[in-house]
Every structure is written in structure tokens, then in C-alpha cells.
């Protein structure tokens, strides 16, 4: 018994000492924030992951305390326009939470999972050709095919008066478009009209897993990042992974292929074998699929949701779309000449960016000064996109509300564009944003032109939780074709 008491007493002393040191003797002790965050790395985060709204908590803390908020004993959230350049556009390494994105296991360290700036930039250089605008635009005819399938399925659901669950259909679209762009093969979601292999439903588990285990990246190696999980076919997204691997394998049997992302990356490997490894091709093909489905679906859902709840803005948009005499599936080039559409999509990306967690960097060995404040080596510096996008000093007193009209003033729009970070900023900005924008502009213009959309229960509204990506759900809609005679 005395031994147990000694152990308990020793543990109490260690815990008390750690608490006092972190709370009162840290270089960050004078930065305000939640009490629990002053001595714990994760408790404050985990509580708000449980509530589903880390982004709301961060916004409230910055509204209360200003530029700097201590959200972990060694982590500071920074909400200031200069943080975009000083933090996100710096060459500091990323925070340790990014390691969680090595999927399906730890052998596959994609750009997102790579925490070292120099190594990330090396990989980005190898992959840039596949993500370029000139390469992505070649995918447009195949995206048209996916959108025609989506429109036909929505028309069928409208005719039968069946509710449309956009959280499903937009994920189907995103996966099929990513398949076409990456390796010239769809996953068949839109054609089947169902969740093949429970891929979309499993994304909810994966998002929750990422948001929690991101605080314990060491545990990831023993869970989903354990190669045995793949060996026994236990990865929740095995349909996507298997389809991706089959498409890559089939290339060796088919010399006549499009210059899709996969082929561009293979060309890079043959040209620069000294700086690129073959596993990077598989790693980033799989990474594309993991990063590009929920994010695009989230923004498409937000666009439809906000537009159908703003009838005056919707009427303006439809007038613009109807008078533009667009192609059957609007071309990307056409959509770039539609200022109201542009304003509505930009405002959607502002009020509902797809990533709700902070984007983190680690202060280097020599320390760093951000917004006139010095931070010691190893300090985790975080920039939350939602908090940045709701700064009234940047976007006006109504920054918390959906108002596309703010983008119709060119001078004001130019200033706001400089602080829009929906796709991140710096070396870790979303590499697939050109494809995402192509998909967003084409899909949004087609849907608003061709369909009337109403929520089954407009009073109830939607729901969304922030598990790294902010994915809405639970808002079934009724759709009807706006014009007879359209294909």
C-alpha cells in the first residue's frame, strides 16, 4: 500500500509541476485563451471536436481576445491578415497533425502528409505538371460527361418526387471527376446512383478519425497506417484504393492513354528518376481521392444551400445565366465571364471554406517573429480559415453573413481576394484547386440554370460538423427541371 501511495504522490508531483510550468512559466503564458489550453495540448481541441464546431470556438476566442489566442500549451492561433504571408507563405515545416494523412498506410506519404517543407516542395515540383491549368482543362469534356449523368439522375429523382440527398450526389460527382482527371476512369458512382463499397459513408468515420488521431499521430502507425490493415482489406476506403491501383496497373497494358495526371507523373518519373520515386505516383493518386471528394462536396452543398435561401440573389444569378446562352454543359471559359456567378461562388468559399481546422506551422530552430511577436523554436502557429474569413476589418461588418454583393465592387473585391485562403496559401496550398474550381463553376452554373431546388423542410435547415473538413448533411431537397426541352 505504501508503494502505491508513493507512486500516486510522485505522479501528483509530476502532474502539478507540469501544470504550473506550462501554465505560468511558458513563453506563451501571457497569451490569453481557454484555461484548459494553457496546460494541455489537446483537451480543448478534443472537446470542440466532440461538439463538432472547432471553427466556431476559434472565432469566438479571437473575437474575445484579438490577434493571438493560446489554444494549446504550445500552440497559438493567429488571426491577422499578415499571418497569411508570415505563417502560411513561409518555409516553416507543417505541424505534426498533418502526418495523419498518410493513407492507406504509413508507406504512402503524400503531399498533405509531408510535414517537412523542403521534402514537400520537392514532391510538389514533381507533381506540378499534372495539376496545371493547361493539363486540368483537358479533362473538361470528361467532366461534362459526369455532369450529364448527374443531371439525368437528378431529373429522374425530380420526376419521381424523391428527395435528393446532395451530400451523397455531390460526393459521387467529386469521386467520378477525380477518377477521370487522375487516371481516365470513373468509379461508377453516378452511373450506379449509389454508394459503392460504402465509400462515402465511410468518409464520415475517416474524417472523425483524422480529426481525433491528428492529435496523437504516433497512434496512427498502429491503426489505419499499419500496413496490416491494408493487407487484411480493412481500410474503410478500399473500393477507391483498389480502383486506383487497378487503373495504375492497367497502364502497362494500354499504350494509348490520355495525358491525365497519372500519365503526366509517369512522364516526370522517366525524365527525373533521380528526384522522384515511383511510390509517389501511387501515393498522390490515392491522396487526390482522399482530399478532393469531401472538400468539393462541402462547397457545392454550401453554394446550393445559401443560394436557395437567398431568393433575390438567386433571381439575379438566374437572369445572368439565362441571358448568357451557355452551352448545354456550361464551359469553364463561359463561367469566367459571369460576374454574379463568380461573386456567389467566392462568397460561398468565404463563408463555408471546406477546411475548418487550423493550418499549422512550427517555429524554426532560430525562432520567428509574427505580427511583431516573437515565438520560440517549436511553437505551433495556427491560422484558421474560418476565423480569417469572418474578420470584419477585412470583409465588413456583415462578415458573418452570406452576401455575394460584396464581391460586385471591383476595387473592394481586389482587396478581399488578397486575404481569401479557402484553398490555403504558400507551399501547402491545395494542389488540386484548379480542378476543384473547374468542377465548381461548371456544376454551380448548370444546377442553378437547369433546376428549381427546395428543401423538404426549409425551417429545419442543415447540419454540419467540423472534422477537419466541414461537410454538411441532413437537408433533403426536392428538385424540378426549370425548362422543358433541355436535355
Short mmCIF file of C-alpha atoms in Angstrom, two decimals:
data_model
loop_
_atom_site.label_atom_id
_atom_site.label_comp_id
_atom_site.label_asym_id
_atom_site.label_seq_id
_atom_site.Cartn_x
_atom_site.Cartn_y
_atom_site.Cartn_z
CA UNK A 1 0.00 0.00 0.00
CA UNK A 2 2.82 2.37 0.86
CA UNK A 3 4.40 1.70 -2.56
CA UNK A 4 1.13 2.60 -4.29
CA UNK A 5 0.88 5.80 -2.25
CA UNK A 6 4.44 6.71 -3.20
CA UNK A 7 3.66 6.14 -6.88
CA UNK A 8 0.49 8.23 -6.65
CA UNK A 9 2.30 11.01 -4.80
CA UNK A 10 5.08 11.03 -7.38
CA UNK A 11 2.54 11.16 -10.21
CA UNK A 12 0.75 14.04 -8.48
CA UNK A 13 4.02 15.95 -8.12
CA UNK A 14 4.91 15.39 -11.79
CA UNK A 15 1.45 16.45 -12.96
CA UNK A 16 1.39 19.50 -10.70
CA UNK A 17 4.85 20.57 -11.78
CA UNK A 18 3.94 20.14 -15.45
CA UNK A 19 0.73 22.12 -14.95
CA UNK A 20 2.49 25.02 -13.20
CA UNK A 21 5.35 25.12 -15.71
CA UNK A 22 3.07 25.10 -18.75
CA UNK A 23 0.51 27.47 -17.27
CA UNK A 24 2.72 30.06 -15.61
CA UNK A 25 6.31 29.71 -16.83
CA UNK A 26 5.87 29.16 -20.58
CA UNK A 27 6.93 31.83 -23.12
CA UNK A 28 3.26 31.75 -24.12
CA UNK A 29 1.88 32.36 -20.62
CA UNK A 30 0.87 35.94 -21.33
CA UNK A 31 -1.19 34.99 -24.40
CA UNK A 32 -4.90 34.74 -23.50
CA UNK A 33 -7.07 31.76 -24.28
CA UNK A 34 -9.12 28.96 -22.72
CA UNK A 35 -7.82 27.89 -19.31
CA UNK A 36 -7.55 24.19 -20.19
CA UNK A 37 -5.49 25.03 -23.30
CA UNK A 38 -2.79 26.62 -21.14
CA UNK A 39 -1.64 23.24 -19.79
CA UNK A 40 -2.92 20.66 -22.31
CA UNK A 41 -2.03 20.17 -25.97
CA UNK A 42 -5.32 18.54 -26.94
CA UNK A 43 -8.11 18.73 -24.34
CA UNK A 44 -9.60 22.00 -25.65
CA UNK A 45 -9.45 20.75 -29.25
CA UNK A 46 -10.94 17.36 -28.39
CA UNK A 47 -13.86 18.91 -26.53
CA UNK A 48 -14.77 21.04 -29.53
CA UNK A 49 -14.26 18.13 -31.91
CA UNK A 50 -16.87 16.38 -29.73
CA UNK A 51 -19.24 19.32 -30.15
CA UNK A 52 -18.46 19.35 -33.88
CA UNK A 53 -17.51 23.02 -34.15
CA UNK A 54 -13.86 23.83 -33.52
CA UNK A 55 -14.18 26.69 -36.04
CA UNK A 56 -16.91 28.43 -34.01
CA UNK A 57 -14.87 28.13 -30.83
CA UNK A 58 -11.78 29.64 -32.51
CA UNK A 59 -13.83 32.52 -33.94
CA UNK A 60 -15.30 33.31 -30.50
CA UNK A 61 -11.88 33.23 -28.87
CA UNK A 62 -10.45 35.68 -31.40
CA UNK A 63 -13.47 37.97 -31.06
CA UNK A 64 -12.83 37.97 -27.32
CA UNK A 65 -9.03 38.18 -27.22
CA UNK A 66 -7.87 39.60 -30.56
CA UNK A 67 -4.98 38.54 -32.78
CA UNK A 68 -3.36 35.86 -30.59
CA UNK A 69 -5.15 33.04 -28.76
CA UNK A 70 -3.43 30.21 -26.94
CA UNK A 71 -5.36 27.06 -27.97
CA UNK A 72 -2.80 24.53 -26.67
CA UNK A 73 0.02 24.76 -24.17
CA UNK A 74 2.43 25.09 -27.13
CA UNK A 75 0.02 26.26 -29.85
CA UNK A 76 -1.15 29.76 -30.75
CA UNK A 77 -3.93 30.64 -33.15
CA UNK A 78 -3.22 33.83 -35.11
CA UNK A 79 -5.97 35.85 -36.78
CA UNK A 80 -4.46 38.71 -38.75
CA UNK A 81 -4.05 39.36 -42.48
CA UNK A 82 -0.26 39.49 -42.15
CA UNK A 83 -0.28 35.89 -40.84
CA UNK A 84 -1.05 34.70 -44.37
CA UNK A 85 2.37 35.77 -45.57
CA UNK A 86 4.31 35.43 -42.32
CA UNK A 87 2.97 31.98 -41.39
CA UNK A 88 1.30 30.19 -44.30
CA UNK A 89 3.56 31.52 -47.04
CA UNK A 90 6.73 30.97 -45.03
CA UNK A 91 9.02 27.95 -45.38
CA UNK A 92 8.35 26.69 -41.86
CA UNK A 93 7.59 22.99 -41.51
CA UNK A 94 3.98 21.95 -41.01
CA UNK A 95 2.55 20.90 -37.67
CA UNK A 96 2.68 17.22 -36.63
CA UNK A 97 -1.06 16.68 -37.17
CA UNK A 98 -0.56 16.53 -40.95
CA UNK A 99 1.18 13.14 -40.64
CA UNK A 100 -2.27 11.60 -40.17
CA UNK A 101 -2.99 11.98 -43.89
CA UNK A 102 -0.68 9.15 -44.95
CA UNK A 103 -3.28 6.83 -46.46
CA UNK A 104 -3.92 3.94 -46.83
CA UNK A 105 -0.86 3.33 -44.63
CA UNK A 106 2.36 4.98 -43.49
CA UNK A 107 4.28 3.91 -46.61
CA UNK A 108 2.23 6.42 -48.63
CA UNK A 109 3.33 9.88 -47.50
CA UNK A 110 1.52 12.23 -49.89
CA UNK A 111 1.97 15.98 -50.15
CA UNK A 112 -0.65 16.60 -47.48
CA UNK A 113 1.02 14.20 -45.03
CA UNK A 114 4.54 15.50 -45.67
CA UNK A 115 5.43 17.81 -42.78
CA UNK A 116 8.91 18.90 -43.93
CA UNK A 117 8.82 21.97 -46.17
CA UNK A 118 11.82 21.01 -48.33
CA UNK A 119 10.51 17.50 -48.97
CA UNK A 120 7.00 18.79 -49.64
CA UNK A 121 8.34 21.25 -52.21
CA UNK A 122 10.37 18.51 -53.91
CA UNK A 123 7.25 16.38 -54.25
CA UNK A 124 5.21 19.37 -55.43
CA UNK A 125 7.74 20.08 -58.18
CA UNK A 126 7.42 16.51 -59.41
CA UNK A 127 3.63 16.65 -59.48
CA UNK A 128 3.01 20.20 -60.70
CA UNK A 129 2.54 19.25 -64.37
CA UNK A 130 -0.45 17.07 -63.55
CA UNK A 131 -2.19 19.81 -61.57
CA UNK A 132 -1.50 22.66 -64.03
CA UNK A 133 -4.37 24.61 -65.59
CA UNK A 134 -3.33 23.53 -69.09
CA UNK A 135 -3.47 19.87 -68.10
CA UNK A 136 -6.65 20.08 -66.00
CA UNK A 137 -8.60 21.88 -68.72
CA UNK A 138 -8.10 18.85 -70.97
CA UNK A 139 -10.33 16.95 -68.57
CA UNK A 140 -13.30 19.26 -69.23
CA UNK A 141 -15.05 17.06 -71.85
CA UNK A 142 -14.97 14.14 -69.41
CA UNK A 143 -16.28 16.30 -66.57
CA UNK A 144 -19.11 17.21 -68.97
CA UNK A 145 -19.94 13.51 -69.18
CA UNK A 146 -20.11 13.26 -65.39
CA UNK A 147 -22.32 16.34 -65.18
CA UNK A 148 -24.67 14.94 -67.82
CA UNK A 149 -25.01 11.81 -65.69
CA UNK A 150 -25.67 13.89 -62.58
CA UNK A 151 -28.31 15.93 -64.39
CA UNK A 152 -30.04 12.80 -65.69
CA UNK A 153 -30.11 11.28 -62.21
CA UNK A 154 -31.48 14.48 -60.67
CA UNK A 155 -34.13 14.70 -63.39
CA UNK A 156 -35.17 11.12 -62.62
CA UNK A 157 -35.39 11.86 -58.90
CA UNK A 158 -37.37 15.02 -59.62
CA UNK A 159 -39.86 13.18 -61.83
CA UNK A 160 -40.47 10.61 -59.11
CA UNK A 161 -40.61 13.35 -56.44
CA UNK A 162 -37.93 11.51 -54.48
CA UNK A 163 -35.84 13.57 -52.06
CA UNK A 164 -32.31 14.40 -53.20
CA UNK A 165 -29.52 13.99 -50.67
CA UNK A 166 -26.89 16.34 -52.06
CA UNK A 167 -24.26 15.16 -49.55
CA UNK A 168 -24.35 11.84 -51.43
CA UNK A 169 -24.72 13.04 -55.02
CA UNK A 170 -22.01 15.69 -54.79
CA UNK A 171 -19.62 13.11 -53.34
CA UNK A 172 -20.47 10.75 -56.21
CA UNK A 173 -19.72 13.55 -58.65
CA UNK A 174 -16.47 14.51 -56.93
CA UNK A 175 -15.18 10.93 -56.86
CA UNK A 176 -16.04 10.29 -60.52
CA UNK A 177 -14.47 13.57 -61.65
CA UNK A 178 -11.33 12.83 -59.64
CA UNK A 179 -11.15 9.39 -61.25
CA UNK A 180 -11.38 10.87 -64.74
CA UNK A 181 -8.81 13.58 -64.01
CA UNK A 182 -6.34 11.33 -62.25
CA UNK A 183 -6.37 8.16 -64.34
CA UNK A 184 -9.10 8.45 -67.01
CA UNK A 185 -11.51 6.14 -65.24
CA UNK A 186 -14.59 6.86 -63.15
CA UNK A 187 -15.52 4.96 -60.03
CA UNK A 188 -19.05 4.44 -61.34
CA UNK A 189 -20.84 6.23 -58.50
CA UNK A 190 -23.02 8.47 -60.69
CA UNK A 191 -23.99 5.71 -63.08
CA UNK A 192 -24.87 3.31 -60.25
CA UNK A 193 -26.57 6.07 -58.28
CA UNK A 194 -25.39 4.54 -55.02
CA UNK A 195 -22.52 4.47 -52.57
CA UNK A 196 -20.31 1.68 -53.92
CA UNK A 197 -18.39 -0.11 -51.21
CA UNK A 198 -19.77 2.31 -48.58
CA UNK A 199 -17.00 4.69 -49.65
CA UNK A 200 -18.95 7.90 -49.00
CA UNK A 201 -20.47 6.75 -45.71
CA UNK A 202 -17.02 5.59 -44.53
CA UNK A 203 -15.72 9.11 -45.18
CA UNK A 204 -17.56 10.20 -42.03
CA UNK A 205 -15.52 7.72 -40.00
CA UNK A 206 -12.29 8.76 -41.75
CA UNK A 207 -12.93 12.45 -41.07
CA UNK A 208 -13.59 11.78 -37.38
CA UNK A 209 -10.54 9.53 -37.21
CA UNK A 210 -8.35 12.22 -38.79
CA UNK A 211 -9.65 14.97 -36.50
CA UNK A 212 -9.01 12.97 -33.31
CA UNK A 213 -5.88 10.97 -34.20
CA UNK A 214 -4.31 14.13 -35.65
CA UNK A 215 -3.60 14.99 -32.01
CA UNK A 216 -1.97 11.61 -31.48
CA UNK A 217 -0.14 10.98 -34.77
CA UNK A 218 2.07 8.34 -33.15
CA UNK A 219 -1.04 6.14 -32.70
CA UNK A 220 -1.81 6.34 -36.44
CA UNK A 221 1.12 3.99 -37.14
CA UNK A 222 -0.59 1.27 -35.12
CA UNK A 223 -4.09 1.85 -36.51
CA UNK A 224 -5.04 2.76 -40.10
CA UNK A 225 -1.43 3.49 -41.07
CA UNK A 226 -0.42 -0.05 -40.14
CA UNK A 227 0.29 -1.96 -43.39
CA UNK A 228 -1.52 -4.98 -41.91
CA UNK A 229 -4.80 -3.03 -42.18
CA UNK A 230 -4.38 -2.86 -45.95
CA UNK A 231 -3.18 -6.49 -46.09
CA UNK A 232 -6.40 -7.70 -44.48
CA UNK A 233 -8.50 -5.32 -46.60
CA UNK A 234 -9.77 -3.40 -43.56
CA UNK A 235 -9.19 0.15 -44.83
CA UNK A 236 -12.60 1.94 -44.90
CA UNK A 237 -11.98 3.28 -48.43
CA UNK A 238 -10.70 0.09 -50.07
CA UNK A 239 -13.05 0.43 -53.10
CA UNK A 240 -11.38 3.70 -54.03
CA UNK A 241 -7.89 2.40 -53.29
CA UNK A 242 -8.47 -0.84 -55.24
CA UNK A 243 -9.92 1.05 -58.24
CA UNK A 244 -6.97 3.42 -58.16
CA UNK A 245 -4.45 0.57 -58.05
CA UNK A 246 -6.23 -1.33 -60.85
CA UNK A 247 -6.20 1.77 -63.07
CA UNK A 248 -2.49 2.29 -62.47
CA UNK A 249 -1.75 -1.37 -63.23
CA UNK A 250 -3.78 -1.31 -66.45
CA UNK A 251 -1.50 1.41 -67.86
CA UNK A 252 1.22 -1.14 -68.51
CA UNK A 253 -1.19 -2.96 -70.85
CA UNK A 254 -2.55 0.11 -72.65
CA UNK A 255 -0.11 2.35 -74.56
CA UNK A 256 -2.96 4.58 -75.86
CA UNK A 257 -3.88 6.75 -72.88
CA UNK A 258 -4.84 10.35 -72.21
CA UNK A 259 -2.40 12.83 -70.75
CA UNK A 260 -4.17 12.71 -67.40
CA UNK A 261 -2.47 13.38 -64.07
CA UNK A 262 -1.16 9.85 -63.78
CA UNK A 263 0.45 9.96 -67.22
CA UNK A 264 1.98 13.36 -66.51
CA UNK A 265 3.51 12.00 -63.32
CA UNK A 266 4.86 8.94 -65.13
CA UNK A 267 6.50 11.27 -67.65
CA UNK A 268 8.11 13.19 -64.79
CA UNK A 269 9.42 9.94 -63.31
CA UNK A 270 11.00 8.92 -66.62
CA UNK A 271 12.58 12.38 -67.06
CA UNK A 272 13.79 12.84 -63.48
CA UNK A 273 14.31 9.41 -61.87
CA UNK A 274 16.94 10.93 -59.57
CA UNK A 275 14.46 13.23 -57.83
CA UNK A 276 11.22 11.21 -57.92
CA UNK A 277 10.28 7.81 -56.53
CA UNK A 278 7.73 5.52 -58.18
CA UNK A 279 5.72 5.22 -54.97
CA UNK A 280 4.99 8.98 -55.20
CA UNK A 281 2.72 8.30 -58.18
CA UNK A 282 0.54 5.85 -56.25
CA UNK A 283 0.73 7.97 -53.11
CA UNK A 284 -0.58 11.11 -54.77
CA UNK A 285 -3.16 9.34 -56.91
CA UNK A 286 -4.68 7.98 -53.69
CA UNK A 287 -4.13 11.31 -51.94
CA UNK A 288 -6.09 13.09 -54.66
CA UNK A 289 -9.10 10.95 -53.94
CA UNK A 290 -8.90 11.33 -50.20
CA UNK A 291 -8.55 15.11 -50.27
CA UNK A 292 -10.78 16.07 -53.17
CA UNK A 293 -14.15 14.46 -52.53
CA UNK A 294 -15.47 15.78 -49.20
CA UNK A 295 -13.97 19.21 -49.84
CA UNK A 296 -15.65 19.78 -53.21
CA UNK A 297 -18.89 18.25 -51.96
CA UNK A 298 -18.84 20.60 -48.97
CA UNK A 299 -18.52 23.71 -51.14
CA UNK A 300 -21.13 22.56 -53.68
CA UNK A 301 -23.58 21.87 -50.89
CA UNK A 302 -22.92 25.26 -49.32
CA UNK A 303 -23.45 27.01 -52.66
CA UNK A 304 -26.84 25.37 -53.25
CA UNK A 305 -27.91 25.81 -49.62
CA UNK A 306 -27.13 29.52 -49.43
CA UNK A 307 -28.49 30.32 -52.89
CA UNK A 308 -31.91 28.72 -52.37
CA UNK A 309 -32.21 30.65 -49.11
CA UNK A 310 -31.45 33.97 -50.85
CA UNK A 311 -34.25 34.30 -53.47
CA UNK A 312 -33.28 37.80 -54.61
CA UNK A 313 -29.67 36.78 -55.27
CA UNK A 314 -30.82 33.57 -56.91
CA UNK A 315 -33.07 35.54 -59.25
CA UNK A 316 -30.17 37.79 -60.23
CA UNK A 317 -27.95 34.78 -60.88
CA UNK A 318 -30.57 33.02 -62.99
CA UNK A 319 -31.14 36.13 -65.04
CA UNK A 320 -27.42 36.22 -65.77
CA UNK A 321 -27.28 32.50 -66.59
CA UNK A 322 -30.39 32.55 -68.80
CA UNK A 323 -29.26 35.56 -70.81
CA UNK A 324 -25.74 34.17 -71.35
CA UNK A 325 -26.94 31.37 -73.68
CA UNK A 326 -24.47 28.93 -72.24
CA UNK A 327 -23.54 25.56 -73.71
CA UNK A 328 -25.59 22.50 -72.72
CA UNK A 329 -22.98 21.88 -70.02
CA UNK A 330 -21.52 25.34 -69.39
CA UNK A 331 -17.85 25.61 -70.31
CA UNK A 332 -15.32 26.88 -67.82
CA UNK A 333 -14.44 29.72 -70.17
CA UNK A 334 -18.09 30.82 -70.29
CA UNK A 335 -18.38 30.85 -66.50
CA UNK A 336 -15.42 33.21 -66.17
CA UNK A 337 -17.48 35.93 -67.87
CA UNK A 338 -20.37 35.74 -65.39
CA UNK A 339 -19.69 38.24 -62.58
CA UNK A 340 -22.71 37.30 -60.44
CA UNK A 341 -21.84 33.59 -60.59
CA UNK A 342 -18.26 34.48 -59.69
CA UNK A 343 -19.45 36.56 -56.73
CA UNK A 344 -21.74 33.80 -55.43
CA UNK A 345 -19.05 31.13 -55.59
CA UNK A 346 -16.42 33.37 -53.98
CA UNK A 347 -18.83 34.22 -51.18
CA UNK A 348 -19.57 30.53 -50.67
CA UNK A 349 -15.85 29.81 -50.37
CA UNK A 350 -15.56 32.69 -47.91
CA UNK A 351 -18.40 31.77 -45.52
CA UNK A 352 -18.03 28.00 -45.84
CA UNK A 353 -14.43 27.05 -46.67
CA UNK A 354 -14.09 23.27 -46.76
CA UNK A 355 -11.38 23.02 -44.07
CA UNK A 356 -12.36 24.07 -40.55
CA UNK A 357 -9.25 23.21 -38.54
CA UNK A 358 -6.27 25.49 -38.17
CA UNK A 359 -3.46 25.32 -40.74
CA UNK A 360 -0.34 24.83 -38.64
CA UNK A 361 3.36 25.60 -38.98
CA UNK A 362 6.20 25.02 -36.50
CA UNK A 363 8.53 27.86 -35.47
CA UNK A 364 12.06 27.04 -36.73
CA UNK A 365 15.21 26.48 -34.66
CA UNK A 366 16.04 30.20 -34.66
CA UNK A 367 12.52 31.19 -33.60
CA UNK A 368 10.27 33.52 -35.58
CA UNK A 369 8.52 36.89 -35.27
CA UNK A 370 4.87 37.00 -36.34
CA UNK A 371 2.76 40.17 -36.14
CA UNK A 372 5.51 41.80 -34.04
CA UNK A 373 5.50 38.97 -31.51
CA UNK A 374 8.45 36.59 -31.14
CA UNK A 375 7.82 32.84 -30.83
CA UNK A 376 10.36 30.35 -29.54
CA UNK A 377 11.54 27.34 -31.57
CA UNK A 378 8.99 24.53 -31.77
CA UNK A 379 5.93 26.69 -31.11
CA UNK A 380 2.97 25.58 -33.20
CA UNK A 381 1.45 28.54 -35.08
CA UNK A 382 -2.08 28.07 -36.39
CA UNK A 383 -4.19 30.05 -38.87
CA UNK A 384 -7.88 29.15 -39.00
CA UNK A 385 -9.50 29.88 -42.37
CA UNK A 386 -12.99 30.34 -40.91
CA UNK A 387 -11.73 32.89 -38.39
CA UNK A 388 -9.78 34.78 -41.05
CA UNK A 389 -12.76 34.88 -43.41
CA UNK A 390 -15.01 36.36 -40.74
CA UNK A 391 -12.77 39.27 -39.79
CA UNK A 392 -14.91 42.41 -40.02
CA UNK A 393 -11.80 44.52 -40.67
CA UNK A 394 -11.27 42.56 -43.90
CA UNK A 395 -14.77 41.72 -45.10
CA UNK A 396 -17.08 44.28 -43.48
CA UNK A 397 -19.41 44.40 -40.50
CA UNK A 398 -21.60 41.69 -42.06
CA UNK A 399 -18.65 39.29 -42.42
CA UNK A 400 -20.58 36.51 -40.68
CA UNK A 401 -23.40 36.58 -43.25
CA UNK A 402 -23.69 35.32 -46.82
CA UNK A 403 -23.71 38.39 -49.06
CA UNK A 404 -22.33 37.91 -52.61
CA UNK A 405 -22.92 41.59 -53.41
CA UNK A 406 -19.73 42.46 -51.53
CA UNK A 407 -17.81 40.96 -54.49
CA UNK A 408 -19.51 43.07 -57.17
CA UNK A 409 -17.41 46.14 -56.37
CA UNK A 410 -14.14 45.51 -58.29
CA UNK A 411 -11.96 47.65 -56.01
CA UNK A 412 -13.30 46.01 -52.87
CA UNK A 413 -13.14 42.55 -54.45
CA UNK A 414 -9.46 43.04 -55.25
CA UNK A 415 -8.65 43.77 -51.61
CA UNK A 416 -10.70 40.82 -50.35
CA UNK A 417 -9.12 38.43 -52.87
CA UNK A 418 -5.74 39.09 -51.29
CA UNK A 419 -6.94 37.66 -47.96
CA UNK A 420 -9.04 34.77 -49.29
CA UNK A 421 -7.41 31.49 -48.28
CA UNK A 422 -10.16 28.92 -48.92
CA UNK A 423 -7.58 26.71 -50.68
CA UNK A 424 -4.79 27.54 -48.23
CA UNK A 425 -1.69 29.55 -49.06
CA UNK A 426 2.01 29.07 -49.61
CA UNK A 427 3.72 25.77 -50.34
CA UNK A 428 0.88 23.76 -48.75
CA UNK A 429 -1.99 25.31 -50.66
CA UNK A 430 -4.35 22.80 -52.27
CA UNK A 431 -2.57 21.38 -55.34
CA UNK A 432 -5.88 20.33 -56.88
CA UNK A 433 -7.55 23.72 -56.69
CA UNK A 434 -7.55 24.20 -60.49
CA UNK A 435 -9.59 21.02 -60.89
CA UNK A 436 -11.82 21.98 -57.95
CA UNK A 437 -12.58 25.41 -59.47
CA UNK A 438 -13.31 23.85 -62.86
CA UNK A 439 -15.77 21.48 -61.23
CA UNK A 440 -17.35 24.17 -59.03
CA UNK A 441 -18.01 26.71 -61.76
CA UNK A 442 -19.41 24.19 -64.22
CA UNK A 443 -21.60 22.39 -61.67
CA UNK A 444 -22.98 25.50 -59.98
CA UNK A 445 -23.91 27.18 -63.26
CA UNK A 446 -25.59 24.05 -64.61
CA UNK A 447 -27.59 23.37 -61.45
CA UNK A 448 -28.89 26.91 -60.98
CA UNK A 449 -29.80 27.24 -64.66
CA UNK A 450 -31.47 23.86 -65.07
CA UNK A 451 -33.20 23.10 -61.75
CA UNK A 452 -35.53 24.58 -59.16
CA UNK A 453 -34.39 23.30 -55.79
CA UNK A 454 -36.28 23.47 -52.50
CA UNK A 455 -35.56 21.95 -49.13
CA UNK A 456 -38.07 19.37 -47.94
CA UNK A 457 -38.11 21.18 -44.59
CA UNK A 458 -36.73 24.71 -45.07
CA UNK A 459 -37.40 25.60 -41.42
CA UNK A 460 -35.18 22.81 -40.14
CA UNK A 461 -32.05 23.88 -42.04
CA UNK A 462 -28.95 21.76 -42.49
CA UNK A 463 -26.39 20.27 -40.13
CA UNK A 464 -22.63 20.09 -40.38
CA UNK A 465 -19.76 19.04 -38.17
CA UNK A 466 -16.16 20.12 -38.41
CA UNK A 467 -13.96 17.03 -38.52
CA UNK A 468 -11.12 18.78 -40.34
CA UNK A 469 -13.40 19.16 -43.38
CA UNK A 470 -16.75 20.82 -42.76
CA UNK A 471 -19.21 18.51 -44.51
CA UNK A 472 -22.95 19.32 -44.36
CA UNK A 473 -25.65 16.67 -44.27
CA UNK A 474 -29.28 16.08 -43.41
CA UNK A 475 -31.01 18.59 -45.70
CA UNK A 476 -33.03 16.59 -48.26
CA UNK A 477 -34.27 18.61 -51.23
CA UNK A 478 -36.88 18.38 -53.96
CA UNK A 479 -35.65 19.22 -57.47
CA UNK A 480 -37.57 20.12 -60.63
CA UNK A 481 -36.41 20.94 -64.13
CA UNK A 482 -36.74 24.67 -64.75
CA UNK A 483 -37.17 24.46 -68.53
CA UNK A 484 -38.79 21.83 -70.65
CA UNK A 485 -36.80 20.89 -73.72
CA UNK A 486 -33.39 20.89 -72.06
CA UNK A 487 -31.50 17.63 -72.48
#
